[in-house]
Amino acid sequence: MSDVIIIGYGPAGVSASLYALRSGLDVVLVGKDSGALEKAHMIENYYGLEKPLAGSDLFAVGKAQAARLGAQIVDDEVTDLYFDGKMFVATGLKGEYRGRACIMATGSARKKQPLPKMAELEGHGVSYCAICDAFFYRGKDVAVLGAGEYALHECKELLNVAGSVTLLTNGAEVTAEFPETVKIDKRPLKALLGEGQLAGAVFMDESEIKLDGLFVALGSASAMDLARKAGAAFENGNVVLDRNFMTTVPGLFAAGDCTGGTLQVAVAVGEGAIAGLAAIKYLRETREG
Ligand SMILES: Cc1cc2nc3c(=O)[nH]c(=O)nc-3n(C[C@H](O)[C@H](O)[C@H](O)COP(=O)(O)OP(=O)(O)OC[C@H]3O[C@@H](n4cnc5c(N)ncnc54)[C@H](O)[C@@H]3O)c2cc1C
């Protein structure tokens, strides 16, 4: 158990951790890879860089800085997040992480809506959270759109409730081990079907699948996916944040590219600092005894 769980060890997560660690808090910093910085060839427009620095080098420096200040750094992919009444519990592929506050800093999902009508049918058969919505599909035919560990996690939630669960990979290769009870269909998809309510999907080969529900689980869980699971409020598709980057769930924050603002290191670091400081204040104010 730690004071703060930070999901994502890019600029936003590391920046938040520096404040929390220096105030004496126990921090677990969970990340799955080097995020956007891996793709940033050279960073030139960040304060203090005498010479341009490769994104991957900036990432390594940040991670080492958090480790030097005492962060517990874990390489893991988080697939679920909830508040158990006392603690936030982040479930990863390798373990469970508990903390009294949680900062989501998972970077920009950069997930395109791969199919026409997906946005229009959200809440009308298209869902982004199995644990939130599985109940509505008791005994019904549902599919999960995805191919990896996060899609597997969503399938497992649905198998307990739905009549049938199909994995639609939309042409992608499967990268996790799915139970035999999940039917896997790798054919590329063309579109979703249904007017005002999802009715199914049509493949590129023009054949159709009837569906009552489609759960989108592309790539890994984003901050928005995790915020939904933890019960945070959304407005116009965006998670509601106050000026300290706290969601409507007390003690749950989001910072960096995942908040949908300007996608720059300086902004991510700034938001991480604000969220980190606010998490410290939140923990001091809510400390038991
Ligand atoms: C090609 C390219 C060039 C760029 N050039 C510049 C530039 O010149 N200047 C500039 O200022 N910015 C640049 N950027 C943007 C900059 O890289 C980002 O704004 C910055 O990295 C955002 O930091 P972040 O911490 O919010 O997210 P990220 O750096 O993306 O970090 C996200 C972290 O979350 C982790 N994560 C995500 N999901 C999960 C999960 N489910 N479980 C566990 N961990 C998870 C990832 O592994 C990663 O550690 C560039 C970006 C790209 C892609």
mmCIF file of C-alpha atoms and ligand atoms in Angstrom:
data_model
loop_
_atom_site.group_PDB
_atom_site.id
_atom_site.type_symbol
_atom_site.label_atom_id
_atom_site.label_comp_id
_atom_site.label_asym_id
_atom_site.label_seq_id
_atom_site.Cartn_x
_atom_site.Cartn_y
_atom_site.Cartn_z
ATOM 1 C CA MET A 1 0.000 0.000 0.000
ATOM 2 C CA SER A 2 1.277 3.488 -0.838
ATOM 3 C CA ASP A 3 0.035 7.039 -0.335
ATOM 4 C CA VAL A 4 -0.242 7.789 -4.037
ATOM 5 C CA ILE A 5 -0.540 5.543 -7.081
ATOM 6 C CA ILE A 6 0.597 7.290 -10.255
ATOM 7 C CA ILE A 7 -0.345 5.537 -13.485
ATOM 8 C CA GLY A 8 2.114 6.508 -16.212
ATOM 9 C CA TYR A 9 5.780 7.411 -15.809
ATOM 10 C CA GLY A 10 6.077 9.982 -18.599
ATOM 11 C CA PRO A 11 6.638 13.720 -17.938
ATOM 12 C CA ALA A 12 3.254 14.251 -16.202
ATOM 13 C CA GLY A 13 3.476 11.232 -13.912
ATOM 14 C CA VAL A 14 7.122 11.790 -13.015
ATOM 15 C CA SER A 15 6.548 15.507 -12.381
ATOM 16 C CA ALA A 16 3.655 14.696 -10.014
ATOM 17 C CA SER A 17 5.812 12.099 -8.261
ATOM 18 C CA LEU A 18 8.645 14.573 -7.561
ATOM 19 C CA TYR A 19 6.355 16.758 -5.451
ATOM 20 C CA ALA A 20 4.713 13.842 -3.670
ATOM 21 C CA LEU A 21 8.058 12.159 -2.909
ATOM 22 C CA ARG A 22 9.710 15.342 -1.649
ATOM 23 C CA SER A 23 6.784 15.892 0.724
ATOM 24 C CA GLY A 24 7.522 12.511 2.276
ATOM 25 C CA LEU A 25 4.763 10.459 0.649
ATOM 26 C CA ASP A 26 5.145 6.860 -0.515
ATOM 27 C CA VAL A 27 4.651 6.762 -4.257
ATOM 28 C CA VAL A 28 4.187 3.850 -6.590
ATOM 29 C CA LEU A 29 4.771 4.840 -10.200
ATOM 30 C CA VAL A 30 3.333 2.296 -12.643
ATOM 31 C CA GLY A 31 3.995 2.491 -16.378
ATOM 32 C CA LYS A 32 3.973 0.180 -19.344
ATOM 33 C CA ASP A 33 6.391 1.886 -21.727
ATOM 34 C CA SER A 34 8.041 5.220 -22.558
ATOM 35 C CA GLY A 35 4.845 6.753 -23.969
ATOM 36 C CA ALA A 36 4.917 9.687 -26.401
ATOM 37 C CA LEU A 37 8.578 10.541 -25.698
ATOM 38 C CA GLU A 38 9.659 7.320 -27.392
ATOM 39 C CA LYS A 39 8.414 8.760 -30.679
ATOM 40 C CA ALA A 40 9.747 12.282 -30.112
ATOM 41 C CA HIS A 41 12.978 12.321 -32.090
ATOM 42 C CA MET A 42 14.423 15.497 -30.546
ATOM 43 C CA ILE A 43 12.990 17.839 -27.918
ATOM 44 C CA GLU A 44 14.219 21.377 -28.243
ATOM 45 C CA ASN A 45 11.441 23.508 -26.776
ATOM 46 C CA TYR A 46 11.586 22.476 -23.126
ATOM 47 C CA TYR A 47 13.119 24.712 -20.468
ATOM 48 C CA GLY A 48 16.736 24.073 -19.499
ATOM 49 C CA LEU A 49 17.871 22.089 -22.507
ATOM 50 C CA GLU A 50 21.115 23.620 -23.664
ATOM 51 C CA LYS A 51 21.095 21.227 -26.610
ATOM 52 C CA PRO A 52 18.174 19.287 -28.134
ATOM 53 C CA LEU A 53 17.610 15.978 -26.339
ATOM 54 C CA ALA A 54 16.183 12.760 -27.764
ATOM 55 C CA GLY A 55 12.730 12.018 -26.306
ATOM 56 C CA SER A 56 13.909 8.584 -25.173
ATOM 57 C CA ASP A 57 16.803 10.207 -23.242
ATOM 58 C CA LEU A 58 14.473 12.722 -21.568
ATOM 59 C CA PHE A 59 12.234 9.805 -20.569
ATOM 60 C CA ALA A 60 15.173 7.891 -19.048
ATOM 61 C CA VAL A 61 16.350 10.967 -17.101
ATOM 62 C CA GLY A 62 12.846 11.515 -15.693
ATOM 63 C CA LYS A 63 12.434 7.917 -14.591
ATOM 64 C CA ALA A 64 15.888 7.919 -12.954
ATOM 65 C CA GLN A 65 15.044 11.171 -11.136
ATOM 66 C CA ALA A 66 11.875 9.640 -9.639
ATOM 67 C CA ALA A 67 13.807 6.506 -8.644
ATOM 68 C CA ARG A 68 16.539 8.604 -6.964
ATOM 69 C CA LEU A 69 13.903 10.372 -4.854
ATOM 70 C CA GLY A 70 12.495 7.029 -3.713
ATOM 71 C CA ALA A 71 9.591 6.179 -6.013
ATOM 72 C CA GLN A 72 8.675 2.521 -6.234
ATOM 73 C CA ILE A 73 8.763 2.083 -10.002
ATOM 74 C CA VAL A 74 6.806 -0.808 -11.498
ATOM 75 C CA ASP A 75 6.645 -1.852 -15.151
ATOM 76 C CA ASP A 76 3.061 -2.993 -15.611
ATOM 77 C CA GLU A 77 -0.058 -2.277 -17.645
ATOM 78 C CA VAL A 78 -3.058 -1.151 -15.605
ATOM 79 C CA THR A 79 -6.402 -2.520 -16.809
ATOM 80 C CA ASP A 80 -8.771 -1.531 -14.005
ATOM 81 C CA LEU A 81 -9.204 1.118 -11.328
ATOM 82 C CA TYR A 82 -11.711 1.392 -8.511
ATOM 83 C CA PHE A 83 -12.169 2.895 -5.056
ATOM 84 C CA ASP A 84 -12.906 0.217 -2.438
ATOM 85 C CA GLY A 85 -14.308 2.692 0.091
ATOM 86 C CA LYS A 86 -10.877 3.370 1.647
ATOM 87 C CA MET A 87 -8.291 3.048 -1.110
ATOM 88 C CA PHE A 88 -7.868 3.304 -4.837
ATOM 89 C CA VAL A 89 -7.031 -0.103 -6.275
ATOM 90 C CA ALA A 90 -5.304 -0.205 -9.662
ATOM 91 C CA THR A 91 -5.234 -3.685 -11.152
ATOM 92 C CA GLY A 92 -2.315 -4.466 -13.422
ATOM 93 C CA LEU A 93 -1.311 -7.541 -15.376
ATOM 94 C CA LYS A 94 1.347 -8.317 -12.762
ATOM 95 C CA GLY A 95 -0.227 -7.105 -9.537
ATOM 96 C CA GLU A 96 -2.515 -4.759 -7.648
ATOM 97 C CA TYR A 97 -1.499 -1.303 -6.461
ATOM 98 C CA ARG A 98 -3.244 0.475 -3.590
ATOM 99 C CA GLY A 99 -3.109 4.098 -2.571
ATOM 100 C CA ARG A 100 -5.180 6.736 -0.824
ATOM 101 C CA ALA A 101 -4.874 9.026 -3.851
ATOM 102 C CA CYS A 102 -4.366 8.254 -7.528
ATOM 103 C CA ILE A 103 -3.020 10.333 -10.400
ATOM 104 C CA MET A 104 -3.723 9.113 -13.931
ATOM 105 C CA ALA A 105 -1.006 10.280 -16.333
ATOM 106 C CA THR A 106 -1.387 7.800 -19.163
ATOM 107 C CA GLY A 107 -0.681 10.181 -22.041
ATOM 108 C CA SER A 108 -2.780 10.793 -25.105
ATOM 109 C CA ALA A 109 -4.602 7.678 -26.147
ATOM 110 C CA ARG A 110 -4.441 8.923 -29.768
ATOM 111 C CA LYS A 111 -7.096 6.304 -30.404
ATOM 112 C CA LYS A 112 -8.971 7.007 -33.556
ATOM 113 C CA GLN A 113 -12.628 6.043 -33.699
ATOM 114 C CA PRO A 114 -11.949 3.321 -36.264
ATOM 115 C CA LEU A 115 -15.531 2.793 -37.374
ATOM 116 C CA PRO A 116 -18.254 5.089 -38.681
ATOM 117 C CA LYS A 117 -21.120 5.695 -36.191
ATOM 118 C CA MET A 118 -19.048 4.752 -33.154
ATOM 119 C CA ALA A 119 -19.373 8.130 -31.447
ATOM 120 C CA GLU A 120 -23.052 8.421 -32.379
ATOM 121 C CA LEU A 121 -23.861 5.024 -30.829
ATOM 122 C CA GLU A 122 -21.906 5.581 -27.593
ATOM 123 C CA GLY A 123 -24.343 4.909 -24.743
ATOM 124 C CA HIS A 124 -26.697 3.199 -27.210
ATOM 125 C CA GLY A 125 -24.946 -0.146 -27.443
ATOM 126 C CA VAL A 126 -21.364 1.123 -27.705
ATOM 127 C CA SER A 127 -19.565 1.196 -24.345
ATOM 128 C CA TYR A 128 -16.058 1.892 -23.130
ATOM 129 C CA CYS A 129 -16.339 0.161 -19.753
ATOM 130 C CA ALA A 130 -17.356 -3.467 -19.223
ATOM 131 C CA ILE A 131 -17.446 -3.271 -15.444
ATOM 132 C CA CYS A 132 -19.776 -0.246 -15.651
ATOM 133 C CA ASP A 133 -22.174 -1.531 -18.311
ATOM 134 C CA ALA A 134 -21.954 -5.355 -18.487
ATOM 135 C CA PHE A 135 -25.072 -5.607 -16.312
ATOM 136 C CA PHE A 136 -27.211 -4.124 -19.108
ATOM 137 C CA TYR A 137 -26.220 -6.978 -21.430
ATOM 138 C CA ARG A 138 -27.295 -9.939 -19.287
ATOM 139 C CA GLY A 139 -27.804 -12.918 -21.627
ATOM 140 C CA LYS A 140 -27.196 -10.767 -24.735
ATOM 141 C CA ASP A 141 -24.738 -10.998 -27.628
ATOM 142 C CA VAL A 142 -21.818 -8.641 -27.190
ATOM 143 C CA ALA A 143 -18.429 -8.075 -28.782
ATOM 144 C CA VAL A 144 -15.194 -6.512 -27.600
ATOM 145 C CA LEU A 145 -13.222 -4.471 -30.109
ATOM 146 C CA GLY A 146 -9.512 -4.967 -29.458
ATOM 147 C CA ALA A 147 -6.798 -7.598 -29.479
ATOM 148 C CA GLY A 148 -4.595 -7.246 -26.386
ATOM 149 C CA GLU A 149 -4.543 -7.588 -22.615
ATOM 150 C CA TYR A 150 -7.028 -4.780 -22.064
ATOM 151 C CA ALA A 151 -9.517 -6.418 -24.445
ATOM 152 C CA LEU A 152 -8.992 -9.685 -22.545
ATOM 153 C CA HIS A 153 -9.784 -7.924 -19.276
ATOM 154 C CA GLU A 154 -13.026 -6.552 -20.733
ATOM 155 C CA CYS A 155 -13.964 -9.985 -22.185
ATOM 156 C CA LYS A 156 -13.524 -11.585 -18.750
ATOM 157 C CA GLU A 157 -15.896 -9.038 -17.187
ATOM 158 C CA LEU A 158 -18.492 -9.757 -19.875
ATOM 159 C CA LEU A 159 -18.220 -13.559 -19.818
ATOM 160 C CA ASN A 160 -19.815 -13.586 -16.358
ATOM 161 C CA VAL A 161 -22.924 -11.847 -17.629
ATOM 162 C CA ALA A 162 -23.449 -11.813 -21.404
ATOM 163 C CA GLY A 163 -24.965 -14.623 -23.476
ATOM 164 C CA SER A 164 -22.057 -14.628 -25.939
ATOM 165 C CA VAL A 165 -18.802 -12.698 -26.214
ATOM 166 C CA THR A 166 -16.996 -12.240 -29.541
ATOM 167 C CA LEU A 167 -13.618 -10.584 -29.920
ATOM 168 C CA LEU A 168 -13.492 -8.393 -33.023
ATOM 169 C CA THR A 169 -9.864 -7.569 -33.804
ATOM 170 C CA ASN A 170 -10.614 -5.561 -36.965
ATOM 171 C CA GLY A 171 -7.702 -7.133 -38.834
ATOM 172 C CA ALA A 172 -5.221 -7.078 -35.938
ATOM 173 C CA GLU A 173 -3.393 -10.121 -34.582
ATOM 174 C CA VAL A 174 -4.340 -11.227 -31.087
ATOM 175 C CA THR A 175 -1.657 -10.423 -28.493
ATOM 176 C CA ALA A 176 -3.174 -12.029 -25.384
ATOM 177 C CA GLU A 177 -4.482 -15.481 -24.497
ATOM 178 C CA PHE A 178 -8.258 -15.478 -24.663
ATOM 179 C CA PRO A 179 -10.410 -18.205 -23.097
ATOM 180 C CA GLU A 180 -12.057 -20.637 -25.510
ATOM 181 C CA THR A 181 -15.458 -19.243 -24.570
ATOM 182 C CA VAL A 182 -14.572 -16.053 -26.454
ATOM 183 C CA LYS A 183 -15.162 -16.394 -30.181
ATOM 184 C CA ILE A 184 -12.390 -14.606 -32.082
ATOM 185 C CA ASP A 185 -13.114 -12.937 -35.420
ATOM 186 C CA LYS A 186 -10.129 -11.214 -37.033
ATOM 187 C CA ARG A 187 -11.845 -9.968 -40.172
ATOM 188 C CA PRO A 188 -11.549 -6.237 -40.906
ATOM 189 C CA LEU A 189 -14.690 -4.287 -40.099
ATOM 190 C CA LYS A 190 -16.429 -1.789 -42.356
ATOM 191 C CA ALA A 191 -19.038 -0.121 -40.136
ATOM 192 C CA LEU A 192 -21.400 -0.424 -37.223
ATOM 193 C CA LEU A 193 -25.079 -1.031 -37.889
ATOM 194 C CA GLY A 194 -28.113 0.502 -36.221
ATOM 195 C CA GLU A 195 -30.052 3.742 -36.128
ATOM 196 C CA GLY A 196 -30.057 5.236 -32.630
ATOM 197 C CA GLN A 197 -29.245 1.811 -31.158
ATOM 198 C CA LEU A 198 -26.468 -0.612 -32.081
ATOM 199 C CA ALA A 199 -27.768 -3.562 -34.091
ATOM 200 C CA GLY A 200 -24.506 -5.148 -35.212
ATOM 201 C CA ALA A 201 -21.507 -4.643 -37.441
ATOM 202 C CA VAL A 202 -20.676 -5.267 -41.071
ATOM 203 C CA PHE A 203 -17.326 -6.694 -42.177
ATOM 204 C CA MET A 204 -15.376 -5.643 -45.261
ATOM 205 C CA ASP A 205 -16.518 -8.874 -46.926
ATOM 206 C CA GLU A 206 -20.106 -7.519 -46.510
ATOM 207 C CA SER A 207 -21.158 -10.240 -44.060
ATOM 208 C CA GLU A 208 -22.821 -9.044 -40.873
ATOM 209 C CA ILE A 209 -22.766 -9.887 -37.174
ATOM 210 C CA LYS A 210 -25.754 -9.148 -34.947
ATOM 211 C CA LEU A 211 -24.758 -7.447 -31.700
ATOM 212 C CA ASP A 212 -26.563 -5.989 -28.712
ATOM 213 C CA GLY A 213 -23.409 -4.399 -27.334
ATOM 214 C CA LEU A 214 -19.905 -3.456 -28.435
ATOM 215 C CA PHE A 215 -17.206 -2.735 -25.855
ATOM 216 C CA VAL A 216 -14.263 -0.741 -27.180
ATOM 217 C CA ALA A 217 -10.935 -1.868 -25.687
ATOM 218 C CA LEU A 218 -8.300 -0.846 -28.213
ATOM 219 C CA GLY A 219 -4.675 -0.804 -27.078
ATOM 220 C CA SER A 220 -4.310 -0.325 -23.322
ATOM 221 C CA ALA A 221 -6.668 1.335 -20.839
ATOM 222 C CA SER A 222 -6.479 5.113 -21.128
ATOM 223 C CA ALA A 223 -7.013 7.562 -18.284
ATOM 224 C CA MET A 224 -10.513 8.105 -19.612
ATOM 225 C CA ASP A 225 -11.242 4.357 -19.506
ATOM 226 C CA LEU A 226 -9.888 4.163 -15.952
ATOM 227 C CA ALA A 227 -11.795 7.284 -14.875
ATOM 228 C CA ARG A 228 -15.035 5.713 -16.130
ATOM 229 C CA LYS A 229 -14.323 2.539 -14.187
ATOM 230 C CA ALA A 230 -13.633 4.560 -11.022
ATOM 231 C CA GLY A 231 -16.963 6.358 -11.402
ATOM 232 C CA ALA A 232 -15.770 9.857 -12.398
ATOM 233 C CA ALA A 233 -18.251 12.165 -14.104
ATOM 234 C CA PHE A 234 -17.963 13.057 -17.802
ATOM 235 C CA GLU A 235 -19.335 16.034 -19.719
ATOM 236 C CA ASN A 236 -19.502 16.108 -23.530
ATOM 237 C CA GLY A 237 -17.217 13.081 -23.636
ATOM 238 C CA ASN A 238 -14.517 14.679 -21.437
ATOM 239 C CA VAL A 239 -13.782 13.768 -17.841
ATOM 240 C CA VAL A 240 -14.755 16.616 -15.521
ATOM 241 C CA LEU A 241 -11.667 18.105 -13.807
ATOM 242 C CA ASP A 242 -11.401 20.975 -11.351
ATOM 243 C CA ARG A 243 -8.592 23.551 -11.534
ATOM 244 C CA ASN A 244 -6.344 21.156 -9.557
ATOM 245 C CA PHE A 245 -6.973 18.406 -12.111
ATOM 246 C CA MET A 246 -9.059 16.427 -9.637
ATOM 247 C CA THR A 247 -11.955 14.423 -11.080
ATOM 248 C CA THR A 248 -15.357 14.308 -9.372
ATOM 249 C CA VAL A 249 -14.045 11.291 -7.413
ATOM 250 C CA PRO A 250 -12.211 12.804 -4.406
ATOM 251 C CA GLY A 251 -8.509 11.930 -4.522
ATOM 252 C CA LEU A 252 -8.505 10.897 -8.186
ATOM 253 C CA PHE A 253 -6.548 13.211 -10.501
ATOM 254 C CA ALA A 254 -5.585 13.286 -14.199
ATOM 255 C CA ALA A 255 -2.630 15.153 -15.698
ATOM 256 C CA GLY A 256 -0.701 15.572 -18.927
ATOM 257 C CA ASP A 257 -1.645 14.628 -22.484
ATOM 258 C CA CYS A 258 -4.523 12.479 -21.200
ATOM 259 C CA THR A 259 -6.489 15.584 -20.181
ATOM 260 C CA GLY A 260 -6.773 16.523 -23.842
ATOM 261 C CA GLY A 261 -5.023 19.901 -23.664
ATOM 262 C CA THR A 262 -1.888 21.037 -25.461
ATOM 263 C CA LEU A 263 0.296 18.010 -26.133
ATOM 264 C CA GLN A 264 3.661 19.331 -24.985
ATOM 265 C CA VAL A 265 6.202 18.275 -22.368
ATOM 266 C CA ALA A 266 6.038 21.660 -20.611
ATOM 267 C CA VAL A 267 2.261 21.398 -20.252
ATOM 268 C CA ALA A 268 2.393 17.779 -19.053
ATOM 269 C CA VAL A 269 5.038 18.665 -16.467
ATOM 270 C CA GLY A 270 2.986 21.680 -15.318
ATOM 271 C CA GLU A 271 -0.228 19.702 -14.958
ATOM 272 C CA GLY A 272 1.669 16.926 -13.158
ATOM 273 C CA ALA A 273 3.060 19.483 -10.686
ATOM 274 C CA ILE A 274 -0.401 20.910 -9.970
ATOM 275 C CA ALA A 275 -1.954 17.457 -9.564
ATOM 276 C CA GLY A 276 0.948 16.282 -7.381
ATOM 277 C CA LEU A 277 0.641 19.285 -5.065
ATOM 278 C CA ALA A 278 -3.137 18.926 -4.919
ATOM 279 C CA ALA A 279 -2.806 15.225 -4.054
ATOM 280 C CA ILE A 280 -0.499 16.140 -1.143
ATOM 281 C CA LYS A 281 -3.071 18.667 0.119
ATOM 282 C CA TYR A 282 -5.888 16.155 -0.322
ATOM 283 C CA LEU A 283 -3.996 13.493 1.661
ATOM 284 C CA ARG A 284 -3.139 15.934 4.480
ATOM 285 C CA GLU A 285 -6.749 17.036 4.757
ATOM 286 C CA THR A 286 -8.161 13.515 4.748
ATOM 287 C CA ARG A 287 -5.509 11.787 6.854
ATOM 288 C CA GLU A 288 -7.116 9.596 9.482
ATOM 289 C CA GLY A 289 -6.531 10.359 13.176
HETATM 290 C C1 LIG B 1 6.444 12.366 -32.510
HETATM 291 C C2 LIG B 1 6.279 13.275 -31.318
HETATM 292 C C3 LIG B 1 7.077 14.395 -31.193
HETATM 293 C C4 LIG B 1 6.920 15.246 -30.095
HETATM 294 N N1 LIG B 1 7.726 16.347 -29.989
HETATM 295 C C5 LIG B 1 7.611 17.176 -28.928
HETATM 296 C C6 LIG B 1 8.450 18.331 -28.798
HETATM 297 O O1 LIG B 1 9.304 18.604 -29.636
HETATM 298 N N2 LIG B 1 8.261 19.118 -27.708
HETATM 299 C C7 LIG B 1 7.339 18.856 -26.737
HETATM 300 O O2 LIG B 1 7.246 19.605 -25.765
HETATM 301 N N3 LIG B 1 6.554 17.774 -26.858
HETATM 302 C C8 LIG B 1 6.642 16.943 -27.915
HETATM 303 N N4 LIG B 1 5.830 15.842 -28.018
HETATM 304 C C9 LIG B 1 4.768 15.633 -27.007
HETATM 305 C C10 LIG B 1 5.301 15.054 -25.701
HETATM 306 O O3 LIG B 1 6.029 13.869 -25.957
HETATM 307 C C11 LIG B 1 4.091 14.790 -24.790
HETATM 308 O O4 LIG B 1 3.341 15.978 -24.632
HETATM 309 C C12 LIG B 1 4.519 14.293 -23.399
HETATM 310 O O5 LIG B 1 5.329 13.140 -23.487
HETATM 311 C C13 LIG B 1 3.268 13.999 -22.563
HETATM 312 O O6 LIG B 1 3.609 13.478 -21.335
HETATM 313 P P1 LIG B 1 2.579 12.552 -20.516
HETATM 314 O O7 LIG B 1 3.293 12.160 -19.274
HETATM 315 O O8 LIG B 1 1.277 13.213 -20.416
HETATM 316 O O9 LIG B 1 2.341 11.274 -21.457
HETATM 317 P P2 LIG B 1 3.382 10.221 -22.056
HETATM 318 O O10 LIG B 1 4.728 10.795 -22.191
HETATM 319 O O11 LIG B 1 2.733 9.671 -23.261
HETATM 320 O O12 LIG B 1 3.469 9.096 -20.927
HETATM 321 C C14 LIG B 1 2.364 8.276 -20.681
HETATM 322 C C15 LIG B 1 2.785 7.166 -19.727
HETATM 323 O O13 LIG B 1 1.612 6.432 -19.357
HETATM 324 C C16 LIG B 1 1.891 5.037 -19.459
HETATM 325 N N5 LIG B 1 0.635 4.316 -19.656
HETATM 326 C C17 LIG B 1 -0.351 4.530 -20.569
HETATM 327 N N6 LIG B 1 -1.379 3.685 -20.382
HETATM 328 C C18 LIG B 1 -1.023 2.908 -19.327
HETATM 329 C C19 LIG B 1 -1.663 1.826 -18.652
HETATM 330 N N7 LIG B 1 -2.880 1.396 -19.013
HETATM 331 N N8 LIG B 1 -1.019 1.252 -17.625
HETATM 332 C C20 LIG B 1 0.208 1.685 -17.219
HETATM 333 N N9 LIG B 1 0.865 2.703 -17.836
HETATM 334 C C21 LIG B 1 0.252 3.298 -18.853
HETATM 335 C C22 LIG B 1 2.854 4.938 -20.625
HETATM 336 O O14 LIG B 1 3.531 3.718 -20.569
HETATM 337 C C23 LIG B 1 3.751 6.152 -20.318
HETATM 338 O O15 LIG B 1 4.685 5.795 -19.330
HETATM 339 C C24 LIG B 1 5.959 14.963 -29.098
HETATM 340 C C25 LIG B 1 5.186 13.825 -29.210
HETATM 341 C C26 LIG B 1 5.323 12.971 -30.311
HETATM 342 C C27 LIG B 1 4.463 11.741 -30.401
#
